[in-house]
Amino acid sequence: MNPTWVMSYPTGYETGTYLALDMGGTNLRVCQITLTEQKSEFDIIQSKYRMPEELKTGDADELWEYIADCLMQFIETHHGEASKQKLPLGFTFSYPATQNYIDEGILQRWTKGFDIAGVEGRNVVPMFENALAQRGVPIKLTALINDTTGTLIASAYTDTKMKIGCIFGTGCNAAYIEDCGSIPKLAHLNLPPDTPMAINCEWGAFDNEHKVLPRTPYDVIIDKDSPRPGQQAFEKMIAGLYLGEIFRLVMVDLHDKPETHMFTGQDISKLRKAYSLDSSFLSAIEEDPFENLSETADLFQTKLDINPSGAELELIRRAAELIGTRAARLSACGVAAISKKKGYKSCHVGADGSVFNKYPHFKARGAQALREILDWPEKTDPNEEDPIEILAAEDGSGVGAALIAALTLERVKKGNMHGILHPENFK
Ligand code: GLC
């Protein structure tokens, strides 16, 4: 539960031009966003750069240098040599980093398969700023942002019913706005109790103690073989990074138990390769429209050199459904928990990420679970909105990051310096 120092919802009337950088799992995205005079409107230009796999487990300096180079390239392309004035930047860094004003930006731990030595326990802001300074990139870092907070703020810019921002992608997490009076770790600041504060829940780490959720043997293996055993317990059951791997472990286990006769006599060496199936493989199985599951059969044949029988195909489909359904229902538990804590009887939840956007039935399964948890009566009219709806979010790491930069500049101008690491950046 990290305070993020985002201390208001947007009004829709924010204006100005900002840069936004998103260091995601697969891509680096750089955007320039102009929040226009028109309420809730914006213009955006963006470039994507591949995030080389080797950087994710390499050296910290190389990572920051690569990022600085991409930013420089973006600025040169879109502003030419002329750009002397430093542009404000919102940096979406979607890993658990504390954002408390003494140790702002300290990376608590890498998640989502990143494993770069010498960054955990340190403040990422100066590392990033050094790389910018060394290359003379004309940028001032205005805000360090979690993707969930960006999603919440971007969505609230266009829809005032938005109260929660979620990511269901490679990782899984949510943000919402709390009153400072309910945040014990900020009590020492003596802020008025009704001061709003966005919280990055980092709910991926829920139940790391394994006291609440039942785990399968496959969950145990996923955790044991991950770069950070014992961490992100909830995330490891939900997020896109793991769904394909859970499925693969189930298949291998069934094969290795002779009494189940799964893929008997077939060479499953391709299936034995860890993380060889991603969540799009599972999506494809769940999407197979044919009664005889012929697309699934083709998939197993082409990708794994396995020819499943009819009965095996049915089991494959059922396993995929169970894994996908568990992920959707656990996700709904998180949304229900925040809604209950805040007493939200009706609101919108903005969600983004590959699992939310692409995994079949994820939305419907999540909505059904919310209905069960929150005890809503069955709908009388199928077109009726649910009291709490999880909807596709606005672009959190672009527009959201720009808005957060704007909100931060605005409140600093009014003298609210909480959570500001380098006041000189705001002159
Ligand atoms: C992981 C990160 C978290 C992020 C989420 C979604 O859980 O720890 O910061 O919000 O993935 O990208």
Coordinates of C-alpha atoms and ligand atoms in Angstrom, one line a residue:
M1 CA 0.0 0.0 0.0
N2 CA 2.3 2.8 -1.3
P3 CA 1.2 6.4 -1.1
T4 CA 1.9 7.8 -4.5
W5 CA 1.7 11.6 -3.8
V6 CA -1.0 12.0 -6.4
M7 CA -3.2 14.1 -4.2
S8 CA -6.3 14.8 -6.2
Y9 CA -8.5 13.5 -9.1
P10 CA -8.1 15.4 -12.3
T11 CA -10.8 18.0 -13.1
G12 CA -10.7 17.6 -16.9
Y13 CA -9.4 21.1 -17.2
E14 CA -5.7 20.4 -16.9
T15 CA -3.6 21.8 -19.8
G16 CA 0.0 21.8 -21.1
T17 CA 2.5 19.7 -22.9
Y18 CA 4.3 16.8 -21.2
L19 CA 6.5 13.9 -22.0
A20 CA 5.7 10.4 -20.7
L21 CA 7.9 7.4 -20.6
D22 CA 6.7 3.9 -19.9
M23 CA 9.2 1.2 -19.0
G24 CA 7.0 -1.8 -19.4
G25 CA 7.9 -5.5 -19.8
T26 CA 8.1 -5.7 -23.5
N27 CA 8.4 -2.1 -24.8
L28 CA 9.6 1.3 -23.9
R29 CA 7.1 3.8 -24.9
V30 CA 7.8 7.5 -25.2
C31 CA 4.9 9.9 -25.7
Q32 CA 4.3 13.6 -26.0
I33 CA 0.9 14.6 -24.7
T34 CA -0.8 17.9 -25.0
L35 CA -3.7 18.4 -22.7
T36 CA -5.9 20.8 -24.6
E37 CA -8.1 23.7 -23.6
Q38 CA -11.1 21.5 -24.4
K39 CA -12.3 19.6 -21.3
S40 CA -11.0 16.0 -21.1
E41 CA -9.3 16.2 -24.5
F42 CA -5.7 15.6 -25.4
D43 CA -3.4 15.1 -28.4
I44 CA -0.7 12.5 -28.3
I45 CA 2.3 11.4 -30.4
Q46 CA 4.3 8.3 -29.4
S47 CA 7.2 6.1 -30.3
K48 CA 7.9 2.6 -29.2
Y49 CA 11.3 1.0 -28.6
R50 CA 11.9 -2.6 -28.0
M51 CA 13.0 -3.5 -24.5
P52 CA 15.9 -5.9 -25.3
E53 CA 15.4 -9.2 -23.3
E54 CA 19.1 -9.1 -22.1
L55 CA 18.5 -5.7 -20.5
K56 CA 16.0 -7.2 -18.1
T57 CA 18.5 -9.3 -16.4
G58 CA 21.7 -7.3 -17.2
D59 CA 23.4 -4.3 -15.7
A60 CA 21.7 -1.3 -14.2
D61 CA 23.8 1.3 -16.0
E62 CA 23.1 -0.3 -19.4
L63 CA 19.3 -0.1 -18.6
W64 CA 19.3 3.6 -17.7
E65 CA 21.6 4.4 -20.7
Y66 CA 19.3 2.6 -23.1
I67 CA 16.3 4.5 -21.7
A68 CA 18.1 7.9 -21.9
D69 CA 19.1 7.1 -25.5
C70 CA 15.5 6.3 -26.5
L71 CA 14.3 9.6 -24.9
M72 CA 17.0 11.6 -26.7
Q73 CA 16.1 10.0 -30.0
F74 CA 12.4 10.9 -29.4
I75 CA 13.2 14.5 -28.6
E76 CA 15.5 14.9 -31.6
T77 CA 12.9 13.5 -33.9
H78 CA 10.0 15.5 -32.6
H79 CA 11.7 18.8 -31.5
G80 CA 14.9 18.9 -33.5
E81 CA 18.0 20.5 -32.2
A82 CA 16.1 23.6 -31.1
S83 CA 14.7 22.1 -27.9
K84 CA 16.6 23.9 -25.2
Q85 CA 13.8 24.2 -22.7
K86 CA 13.6 21.2 -20.3
L87 CA 10.4 19.3 -20.8
P88 CA 8.5 17.9 -17.8
L89 CA 8.3 14.1 -17.8
G90 CA 6.1 11.6 -16.1
F91 CA 7.9 8.3 -15.8
T92 CA 5.7 5.2 -15.5
F93 CA 7.9 2.7 -13.6
S94 CA 5.6 -0.2 -12.9
Y95 CA 7.4 -1.9 -10.1
P96 CA 6.9 -1.6 -6.4
A97 CA 8.8 1.6 -5.6
T98 CA 8.1 3.5 -2.4
Q99 CA 6.9 7.0 -3.0
N100 CA 7.3 8.4 0.5
Y101 CA 9.0 11.7 0.7
I102 CA 12.0 10.6 2.6
D103 CA 12.9 7.6 0.4
E104 CA 10.9 8.5 -2.8
G105 CA 11.6 6.1 -5.6
I106 CA 13.2 3.3 -3.7
L107 CA 12.7 0.1 -5.6
Q108 CA 11.4 -2.5 -3.1
R109 CA 11.8 -5.4 -5.4
W110 CA 11.8 -6.3 -9.1
T111 CA 8.6 -8.0 -10.3
K112 CA 7.5 -9.5 -13.6
G113 CA 10.7 -11.4 -14.4
F114 CA 13.1 -8.4 -14.2
D115 CA 16.3 -9.2 -12.3
I116 CA 18.8 -6.4 -12.6
A117 CA 21.5 -6.3 -9.9
G118 CA 22.2 -3.2 -7.9
V119 CA 18.8 -1.5 -8.2
E120 CA 16.6 -3.1 -5.5
G121 CA 16.7 -1.1 -2.3
R122 CA 18.0 1.9 -4.1
N123 CA 16.3 5.1 -5.4
V124 CA 15.7 4.8 -9.2
V125 CA 15.2 8.5 -9.6
P126 CA 18.9 9.7 -9.3
M127 CA 20.0 6.7 -11.4
F128 CA 17.7 7.8 -14.2
E129 CA 18.5 11.5 -13.7
N130 CA 22.2 10.8 -13.9
A131 CA 21.8 9.0 -17.2
L132 CA 19.8 11.9 -18.5
A133 CA 22.4 14.4 -17.3
Q134 CA 25.3 12.5 -18.8
R135 CA 23.7 12.6 -22.2
G136 CA 22.3 16.1 -21.9
V137 CA 18.7 15.0 -22.4
P138 CA 16.6 18.1 -21.9
I139 CA 14.1 16.7 -19.5
K140 CA 13.1 17.3 -15.9
L141 CA 11.6 14.4 -14.1
T142 CA 8.3 15.6 -12.6
A143 CA 6.7 12.5 -11.3
L144 CA 7.5 8.8 -10.9
I145 CA 4.3 6.9 -11.5
N146 CA 2.9 3.4 -11.2
D147 CA 0.9 2.2 -14.1
T148 CA -2.2 1.6 -12.0
T149 CA -2.2 5.2 -10.7
G150 CA -1.7 6.4 -14.3
T151 CA -4.7 4.2 -15.3
L152 CA -6.9 5.6 -12.5
I153 CA -6.1 9.2 -13.2
A154 CA -6.3 8.9 -17.0
S155 CA -9.7 7.2 -16.7
A156 CA -11.0 9.7 -14.2
Y157 CA -10.0 12.5 -16.6
T158 CA -12.8 11.5 -18.9
D159 CA -15.2 9.7 -16.5
T160 CA -15.9 11.1 -13.0
K161 CA -17.4 7.7 -11.9
M162 CA -13.9 6.1 -12.1
K163 CA -12.6 5.2 -8.6
I164 CA -10.2 2.3 -9.1
G165 CA -7.5 1.7 -11.7
C166 CA -6.3 -1.8 -12.4
I167 CA -3.7 -3.6 -14.5
F168 CA -4.3 -7.2 -15.6
G169 CA -1.3 -7.8 -17.8
T170 CA 2.1 -9.2 -17.4
G171 CA 1.7 -8.2 -13.7
C172 CA -1.5 -7.5 -11.8
N173 CA -2.2 -4.6 -9.4
A174 CA -4.6 -1.7 -8.6
A175 CA -4.7 1.9 -7.3
Y176 CA -7.4 3.9 -5.6
I177 CA -7.8 7.2 -3.7
E178 CA -7.7 7.0 0.1
D179 CA -8.2 9.8 2.7
C180 CA -4.9 10.6 4.5
G181 CA -6.7 10.2 7.8
S182 CA -7.0 6.5 7.1
I183 CA -3.3 6.1 6.3
P184 CA -1.4 5.3 9.5
K185 CA 2.0 5.4 7.8
L186 CA 1.4 9.1 6.9
A187 CA 0.0 10.1 10.4
H188 CA 3.3 11.9 11.2
L189 CA 2.7 14.5 8.5
N190 CA -0.5 15.7 10.2
L191 CA -2.3 16.3 6.9
P192 CA -6.0 17.2 7.1
P193 CA -7.7 13.8 7.4
D194 CA -9.8 14.3 4.3
T195 CA -6.7 15.0 2.1
P196 CA -6.9 12.7 -0.9
M197 CA -4.0 10.4 -1.6
A198 CA -3.8 7.8 -4.4
I199 CA -2.5 4.5 -3.1
N200 CA -0.7 2.0 -5.2
C201 CA -1.9 -1.2 -3.6
E202 CA 0.8 -3.6 -5.0
W203 CA -1.8 -6.3 -4.4
G204 CA 0.3 -8.7 -6.4
A205 CA 2.1 -9.2 -3.0
F206 CA -1.2 -10.1 -1.3
D207 CA -1.0 -13.4 0.7
N208 CA 2.8 -13.8 0.4
E209 CA 2.5 -15.6 3.7
H210 CA 0.1 -18.1 2.1
K211 CA -2.4 -17.8 4.9
V212 CA -5.5 -17.2 2.8
L213 CA -5.5 -18.6 -0.7
P214 CA -5.4 -22.3 -1.5
R215 CA -2.5 -23.2 -3.7
T216 CA -2.0 -26.0 -6.1
P217 CA 1.3 -27.9 -6.5
Y218 CA 1.7 -25.9 -9.7
D219 CA 1.6 -22.5 -7.9
V220 CA 4.2 -23.9 -5.5
I221 CA 6.5 -24.8 -8.5
I222 CA 6.0 -21.4 -10.2
D223 CA 7.0 -19.6 -7.0
K224 CA 10.0 -21.9 -6.3
D225 CA 11.5 -21.5 -9.8
S226 CA 10.9 -17.7 -10.1
P227 CA 13.6 -15.1 -9.6
R228 CA 11.9 -14.0 -6.4
P229 CA 10.5 -16.9 -4.5
G230 CA 8.0 -16.0 -1.7
Q231 CA 7.0 -12.7 -3.4
Q232 CA 4.0 -11.7 -5.6
A233 CA 2.0 -14.7 -4.4
F234 CA -1.4 -13.3 -5.7
E235 CA 0.1 -12.0 -8.9
K236 CA 1.6 -15.4 -9.7
M237 CA -2.0 -16.9 -9.8
I238 CA -3.4 -14.1 -12.0
A239 CA -0.9 -12.4 -14.2
G240 CA -0.2 -13.0 -17.9
L241 CA 3.4 -13.8 -17.2
Y242 CA 2.3 -17.0 -15.4
L243 CA -0.9 -18.3 -16.9
G244 CA 0.7 -20.3 -19.7
E245 CA 3.3 -21.7 -17.4
I246 CA 0.7 -22.9 -14.9
F247 CA -1.0 -24.7 -17.8
R248 CA 2.3 -26.2 -19.0
L249 CA 3.0 -27.5 -15.5
V250 CA -0.4 -29.1 -15.3
M251 CA 0.1 -30.9 -18.7
V252 CA 3.6 -32.1 -17.8
D253 CA 2.4 -33.4 -14.4
L254 CA -0.5 -35.3 -16.1
H255 CA 1.8 -36.9 -18.5
D256 CA 4.3 -37.9 -15.8
K257 CA 1.5 -39.6 -13.8
P258 CA 1.2 -42.9 -15.7
E259 CA -2.3 -43.6 -14.3
T260 CA -3.7 -40.6 -16.2
H261 CA -2.4 -41.8 -19.6
M262 CA -2.0 -38.2 -20.9
F263 CA 0.0 -38.0 -24.2
T264 CA 1.1 -41.6 -23.6
G265 CA 3.9 -42.7 -25.8
Q266 CA 4.4 -39.1 -27.2
D267 CA 7.6 -37.1 -27.1
I268 CA 6.8 -34.2 -24.8
S269 CA 10.3 -32.7 -24.8
K270 CA 9.1 -29.3 -26.2
L271 CA 6.4 -29.1 -23.6
R272 CA 9.1 -29.6 -20.9
K273 CA 10.7 -26.3 -21.6
A274 CA 9.8 -23.8 -18.8
Y275 CA 7.9 -20.7 -19.9
S276 CA 7.6 -21.9 -23.5
L277 CA 3.8 -21.3 -23.5
D278 CA 2.6 -17.8 -22.9
S279 CA -0.9 -16.7 -22.1
S280 CA -1.8 -16.2 -25.7
F281 CA -1.5 -20.0 -26.1
L282 CA -4.1 -20.4 -23.4
S283 CA -6.3 -17.7 -25.0
A284 CA -6.2 -19.6 -28.3
I285 CA -7.3 -22.8 -26.6
E286 CA -10.2 -21.0 -24.9
E287 CA -11.1 -19.3 -28.2
D288 CA -11.2 -22.5 -30.3
P289 CA -14.7 -22.3 -31.8
F290 CA -14.9 -25.9 -33.0
E291 CA -16.8 -28.7 -31.2
N292 CA -13.9 -31.1 -31.9
L293 CA -11.3 -28.6 -30.8
S294 CA -9.5 -28.9 -34.1
E295 CA -7.7 -25.6 -33.6
T296 CA -6.4 -26.7 -30.3
A297 CA -5.2 -29.9 -31.9
D298 CA -3.4 -27.9 -34.6
L299 CA -1.8 -25.7 -32.0
F300 CA -0.4 -28.7 -30.0
Q301 CA 0.8 -30.2 -33.2
T302 CA 2.6 -27.1 -34.6
K303 CA 3.9 -25.7 -31.4
L304 CA 4.7 -28.8 -29.4
D305 CA 4.8 -31.8 -31.8
I306 CA 2.1 -33.4 -29.7
N307 CA -1.1 -35.1 -31.2
P308 CA -3.7 -35.0 -28.5
S309 CA -6.7 -37.5 -28.6
G310 CA -10.3 -36.3 -28.4
A311 CA -10.4 -36.9 -24.7
E312 CA -7.1 -35.2 -24.1
L313 CA -8.3 -32.2 -26.1
E314 CA -11.4 -31.9 -23.8
L315 CA -9.1 -32.0 -20.8
I316 CA -6.8 -29.4 -22.3
R317 CA -9.8 -27.1 -22.8
R318 CA -11.1 -27.6 -19.3
A319 CA -7.7 -27.0 -17.8
A320 CA -7.4 -23.7 -19.7
E321 CA -10.9 -22.7 -18.6
L322 CA -10.1 -23.4 -14.9
I323 CA -6.8 -21.4 -15.0
G324 CA -8.4 -18.5 -16.8
T325 CA -11.5 -18.5 -14.6
R326 CA -9.4 -18.6 -11.4
A327 CA -7.4 -15.6 -12.6
A328 CA -10.5 -13.6 -13.4
R329 CA -12.3 -14.5 -10.1
L330 CA -9.2 -13.7 -8.0
S331 CA -8.9 -10.3 -9.8
A332 CA -12.5 -9.6 -8.9
C333 CA -11.7 -10.3 -5.3
G334 CA -9.3 -7.4 -5.3
V335 CA -11.7 -5.0 -6.9
A336 CA -14.4 -6.1 -4.4
A337 CA -12.1 -5.6 -1.5
I338 CA -11.3 -2.0 -2.4
S339 CA -15.0 -1.3 -3.1
K340 CA -16.0 -2.7 0.3
K341 CA -13.3 -0.8 2.1
K342 CA -14.3 2.5 0.6
G343 CA -18.0 1.7 0.8
Y344 CA -18.4 2.1 -3.0
K345 CA -21.9 0.8 -3.9
S346 CA -21.6 1.9 -7.5
C347 CA -18.6 3.1 -9.5
H348 CA -16.5 2.5 -12.6
V349 CA -13.1 0.6 -12.5
G350 CA -10.7 1.4 -15.3
A351 CA -8.7 -1.7 -16.4
D352 CA -5.9 -2.2 -18.8
G353 CA -3.3 -4.8 -19.7
S354 CA -3.1 -7.8 -22.1
V355 CA -5.0 -10.2 -20.0
F356 CA -7.9 -7.8 -19.5
N357 CA -7.9 -6.7 -23.2
K358 CA -7.3 -10.0 -24.9
Y359 CA -8.0 -13.0 -22.6
P360 CA -11.3 -14.6 -23.6
H361 CA -14.2 -14.3 -21.1
F362 CA -11.9 -12.5 -18.5
K363 CA -14.4 -9.6 -18.3
A364 CA -17.5 -11.7 -18.0
R365 CA -16.0 -14.0 -15.5
G366 CA -14.8 -11.1 -13.4
A367 CA -18.2 -9.4 -13.6
Q368 CA -19.9 -12.6 -12.5
A369 CA -17.5 -13.0 -9.5
L370 CA -18.2 -9.4 -8.4
R371 CA -21.9 -10.1 -8.5
E372 CA -21.4 -13.2 -6.3
I373 CA -19.1 -11.5 -3.8
L374 CA -21.1 -8.3 -3.5
D375 CA -24.5 -10.1 -3.5
W376 CA -26.1 -8.2 -6.4
P377 CA -29.5 -9.5 -7.5
E378 CA -29.7 -11.2 -10.9
K379 CA -30.2 -8.6 -13.7
T380 CA -33.7 -8.3 -15.0
D381 CA -32.6 -6.5 -18.2
P382 CA -29.4 -7.9 -19.8
N383 CA -28.4 -4.3 -21.0
E384 CA -28.5 -3.0 -17.4
E385 CA -25.2 -1.8 -16.1
D386 CA -23.7 -3.6 -13.1
P387 CA -23.4 -1.3 -10.0
I388 CA -19.6 -1.7 -10.2
E389 CA -18.4 -2.0 -13.8
I390 CA -14.8 -2.9 -14.8
L391 CA -14.3 -1.0 -18.1
A392 CA -11.4 -0.6 -20.5
A393 CA -9.3 2.3 -19.2
E394 CA -7.8 5.3 -20.9
D395 CA -4.1 5.3 -21.6
G396 CA -2.5 5.4 -18.2
S397 CA 1.1 5.5 -19.0
G398 CA 0.7 8.2 -21.6
V399 CA -2.2 10.5 -20.7
G400 CA -2.2 9.4 -17.1
A401 CA 1.5 10.2 -16.7
A402 CA 1.0 13.6 -18.3
L403 CA -1.9 14.4 -16.0
I404 CA 0.0 13.3 -13.0
A405 CA 2.9 15.6 -14.1
A406 CA 0.4 18.4 -14.5
L407 CA -1.3 17.8 -11.2
T408 CA 2.1 17.7 -9.4
L409 CA 3.2 21.0 -11.0
E410 CA -0.1 22.5 -10.1
R411 CA 0.0 21.6 -6.4
V412 CA 3.7 22.5 -6.1
K413 CA 2.8 25.9 -7.5
K414 CA 0.2 26.2 -4.6
G415 CA 3.0 25.3 -2.1
N416 CA 2.2 21.6 -1.5
M417 CA 5.7 20.1 -1.5
H418 CA 4.8 16.7 0.0
G419 CA 6.6 13.8 -1.7
I420 CA 8.8 16.2 -3.8
L421 CA 12.3 14.9 -3.9
H422 CA 14.0 17.7 -5.9
P423 CA 12.2 21.0 -5.5
E424 CA 14.7 22.6 -7.9
N425 CA 13.0 20.6 -10.7
F426 CA 9.9 22.7 -10.2
K427 CA 11.4 26.2 -10.6
Ligands
GLC1 C1 3.6 -5.7 -10.8 C2 4.3 -4.5 -10.3 C3 3.3 -3.4 -10.1 C4 2.5 -3.1 -11.4 C5 1.9 -4.4 -11.9 C6 1.1 -4.2 -13.2 O1 2.6 -6.2 -9.9 O2 4.9 -4.8 -9.0 O3 4.0 -2.2 -9.7 O4 1.5 -2.1 -11.1 O5 2.9 -5.4 -12.0 O6 2.0 -3.8 -14.2

